[in-house]
Amino acid sequence: MAAGTIRYWAAAKAAAGTAEEPYAAATLAEALAAVRERHPGELSQVLLRCSFLVDGNPVGSRGHETVRLAEGGTVEVLPPFAGG
């Protein structure tokens, strides 16, 4: 299990009620499951439309359970942006 930071942007930040929070998880899937548990409701819906960067690398269409998280890493949660 690795510990790091999840950063929320735009609608994800508003739904989470915070700009960032720590994670303790081995994979992106585990980290997002914990996020959904901590923030039931709107954020769970926003996450369905988000893209993710892990340590600056796009996750793309890879299964979240295959994306390993590093100690001290960063997960960026990026909802679709208007005009972007």
PDB file of C-alpha atoms in Angstrom:
ATOM      1  CA  MET A   1       0.000   0.000   0.000  1.00  0.00           C
ATOM      2  CA  ALA A   2       1.271   3.436  -0.933  1.00  0.00           C
ATOM      3  CA  ALA A   3       0.456   6.838   0.525  1.00  0.00           C
ATOM      4  CA  GLY A   4       0.146   9.991  -1.550  1.00  0.00           C
ATOM      5  CA  THR A   5      -2.150  12.863  -2.506  1.00  0.00           C
ATOM      6  CA  ILE A   6      -5.353  13.079  -4.540  1.00  0.00           C
ATOM      7  CA  ARG A   7      -5.943  16.520  -6.080  1.00  0.00           C
ATOM      8  CA  TYR A   8      -9.404  17.526  -7.222  1.00  0.00           C
ATOM      9  CA  TRP A   9     -10.082  20.090  -9.947  1.00  0.00           C
ATOM     10  CA  ALA A  10     -13.163  22.135 -10.922  1.00  0.00           C
ATOM     11  CA  ALA A  11     -16.438  20.201 -10.392  1.00  0.00           C
ATOM     12  CA  ALA A  12     -14.612  17.395  -8.576  1.00  0.00           C
ATOM     13  CA  LYS A  13     -13.152  19.921  -6.117  1.00  0.00           C
ATOM     14  CA  ALA A  14     -16.594  21.412  -5.506  1.00  0.00           C
ATOM     15  CA  ALA A  15     -18.196  17.990  -5.001  1.00  0.00           C
ATOM     16  CA  ALA A  16     -15.423  16.787  -2.659  1.00  0.00           C
ATOM     17  CA  GLY A  17     -15.450  20.018  -0.677  1.00  0.00           C
ATOM     18  CA  THR A  18     -11.657  20.052  -0.685  1.00  0.00           C
ATOM     19  CA  ALA A  19      -8.821  20.676  -3.126  1.00  0.00           C
ATOM     20  CA  GLU A  20      -6.826  17.640  -2.030  1.00  0.00           C
ATOM     21  CA  GLU A  21      -6.645  14.797   0.435  1.00  0.00           C
ATOM     22  CA  PRO A  22      -4.343  11.863   1.170  1.00  0.00           C
ATOM     23  CA  TYR A  23      -4.682   8.369  -0.259  1.00  0.00           C
ATOM     24  CA  ALA A  24      -3.504   5.050   1.142  1.00  0.00           C
ATOM     25  CA  ALA A  25      -3.982   2.474  -1.611  1.00  0.00           C
ATOM     26  CA  ALA A  26      -2.078   0.132  -3.916  1.00  0.00           C
ATOM     27  CA  THR A  27      -4.072   0.927  -7.067  1.00  0.00           C
ATOM     28  CA  LEU A  28      -6.133   3.743  -8.520  1.00  0.00           C
ATOM     29  CA  ALA A  29      -9.246   1.561  -8.174  1.00  0.00           C
ATOM     30  CA  GLU A  30      -8.633   1.185  -4.426  1.00  0.00           C
ATOM     31  CA  ALA A  31      -8.004   4.911  -3.993  1.00  0.00           C
ATOM     32  CA  LEU A  32     -11.203   5.822  -5.863  1.00  0.00           C
ATOM     33  CA  ALA A  33     -13.240   3.284  -3.877  1.00  0.00           C
ATOM     34  CA  ALA A  34     -12.058   4.978  -0.679  1.00  0.00           C
ATOM     35  CA  VAL A  35     -12.930   8.398  -2.132  1.00  0.00           C
ATOM     36  CA  ARG A  36     -16.463   7.203  -2.941  1.00  0.00           C
ATOM     37  CA  GLU A  37     -16.820   5.897   0.604  1.00  0.00           C
ATOM     38  CA  ARG A  38     -15.657   9.192   2.140  1.00  0.00           C
ATOM     39  CA  HIS A  39     -17.715  11.363  -0.219  1.00  0.00           C
ATOM     40  CA  PRO A  40     -20.954   9.577  -1.112  1.00  0.00           C
ATOM     41  CA  GLY A  41     -23.306  11.437  -3.386  1.00  0.00           C
ATOM     42  CA  GLU A  42     -22.344  14.028  -5.964  1.00  0.00           C
ATOM     43  CA  LEU A  43     -18.623  13.238  -6.126  1.00  0.00           C
ATOM     44  CA  SER A  44     -19.342   9.617  -7.071  1.00  0.00           C
ATOM     45  CA  GLN A  45     -21.309  10.885 -10.061  1.00  0.00           C
ATOM     46  CA  VAL A  46     -18.637  13.406 -11.034  1.00  0.00           C
ATOM     47  CA  LEU A  47     -15.937  10.696 -10.935  1.00  0.00           C
ATOM     48  CA  LEU A  48     -17.771   8.794 -13.677  1.00  0.00           C
ATOM     49  CA  ARG A  49     -16.958  11.628 -16.095  1.00  0.00           C
ATOM     50  CA  CYS A  50     -13.404  12.345 -14.953  1.00  0.00           C
ATOM     51  CA  SER A  51     -10.016  11.686 -16.460  1.00  0.00           C
ATOM     52  CA  PHE A  52      -7.104  10.851 -14.192  1.00  0.00           C
ATOM     53  CA  LEU A  53      -3.395  11.603 -14.163  1.00  0.00           C
ATOM     54  CA  VAL A  54      -1.158   9.490 -11.949  1.00  0.00           C
ATOM     55  CA  ASP A  55       2.185  11.148 -11.298  1.00  0.00           C
ATOM     56  CA  GLY A  56       1.643  13.272 -14.397  1.00  0.00           C
ATOM     57  CA  ASN A  57       0.809  10.336 -16.691  1.00  0.00           C
ATOM     58  CA  PRO A  58      -2.669   9.988 -18.241  1.00  0.00           C
ATOM     59  CA  VAL A  59      -4.527   6.844 -17.182  1.00  0.00           C
ATOM     60  CA  GLY A  60      -6.586   6.829 -20.373  1.00  0.00           C
ATOM     61  CA  SER A  61      -8.642   3.685 -20.929  1.00  0.00           C
ATOM     62  CA  ARG A  62      -6.520   1.415 -18.706  1.00  0.00           C
ATOM     63  CA  GLY A  63      -8.438  -0.433 -16.015  1.00  0.00           C
ATOM     64  CA  HIS A  64      -8.079   1.435 -12.743  1.00  0.00           C
ATOM     65  CA  GLU A  65      -7.249  -1.826 -10.971  1.00  0.00           C
ATOM     66  CA  THR A  66      -4.114  -2.105 -13.156  1.00  0.00           C
ATOM     67  CA  VAL A  67      -2.790   1.372 -12.337  1.00  0.00           C
ATOM     68  CA  ARG A  68      -0.332   1.047  -9.446  1.00  0.00           C
ATOM     69  CA  LEU A  69       0.146   3.989  -7.105  1.00  0.00           C
ATOM     70  CA  ALA A  70       3.570   5.037  -5.856  1.00  0.00           C
ATOM     71  CA  GLU A  71       4.613   6.109  -2.397  1.00  0.00           C
ATOM     72  CA  GLY A  72       4.445   9.908  -2.332  1.00  0.00           C
ATOM     73  CA  GLY A  73       2.586   9.965  -5.648  1.00  0.00           C
ATOM     74  CA  THR A  74      -0.148  12.243  -6.906  1.00  0.00           C
ATOM     75  CA  VAL A  75      -3.508  11.452  -8.492  1.00  0.00           C
ATOM     76  CA  GLU A  76      -5.116  14.348 -10.373  1.00  0.00           C
ATOM     77  CA  VAL A  77      -8.906  14.118 -10.787  1.00  0.00           C
ATOM     78  CA  LEU A  78      -9.890  16.076 -13.908  1.00  0.00           C
ATOM     79  CA  PRO A  79     -13.557  16.558 -14.796  1.00  0.00           C
ATOM     80  CA  PRO A  80     -14.408  17.654 -18.340  1.00  0.00           C
ATOM     81  CA  PHE A  81     -13.797  21.379 -18.756  1.00  0.00           C
ATOM     82  CA  ALA A  82     -16.055  23.663 -20.760  1.00  0.00           C
ATOM     83  CA  GLY A  83     -14.248  24.748 -23.885  1.00  0.00           C
ATOM     84  CA  GLY A  84     -11.319  22.410 -23.111  1.00  0.00           C
TER      85      GLY A  84
END
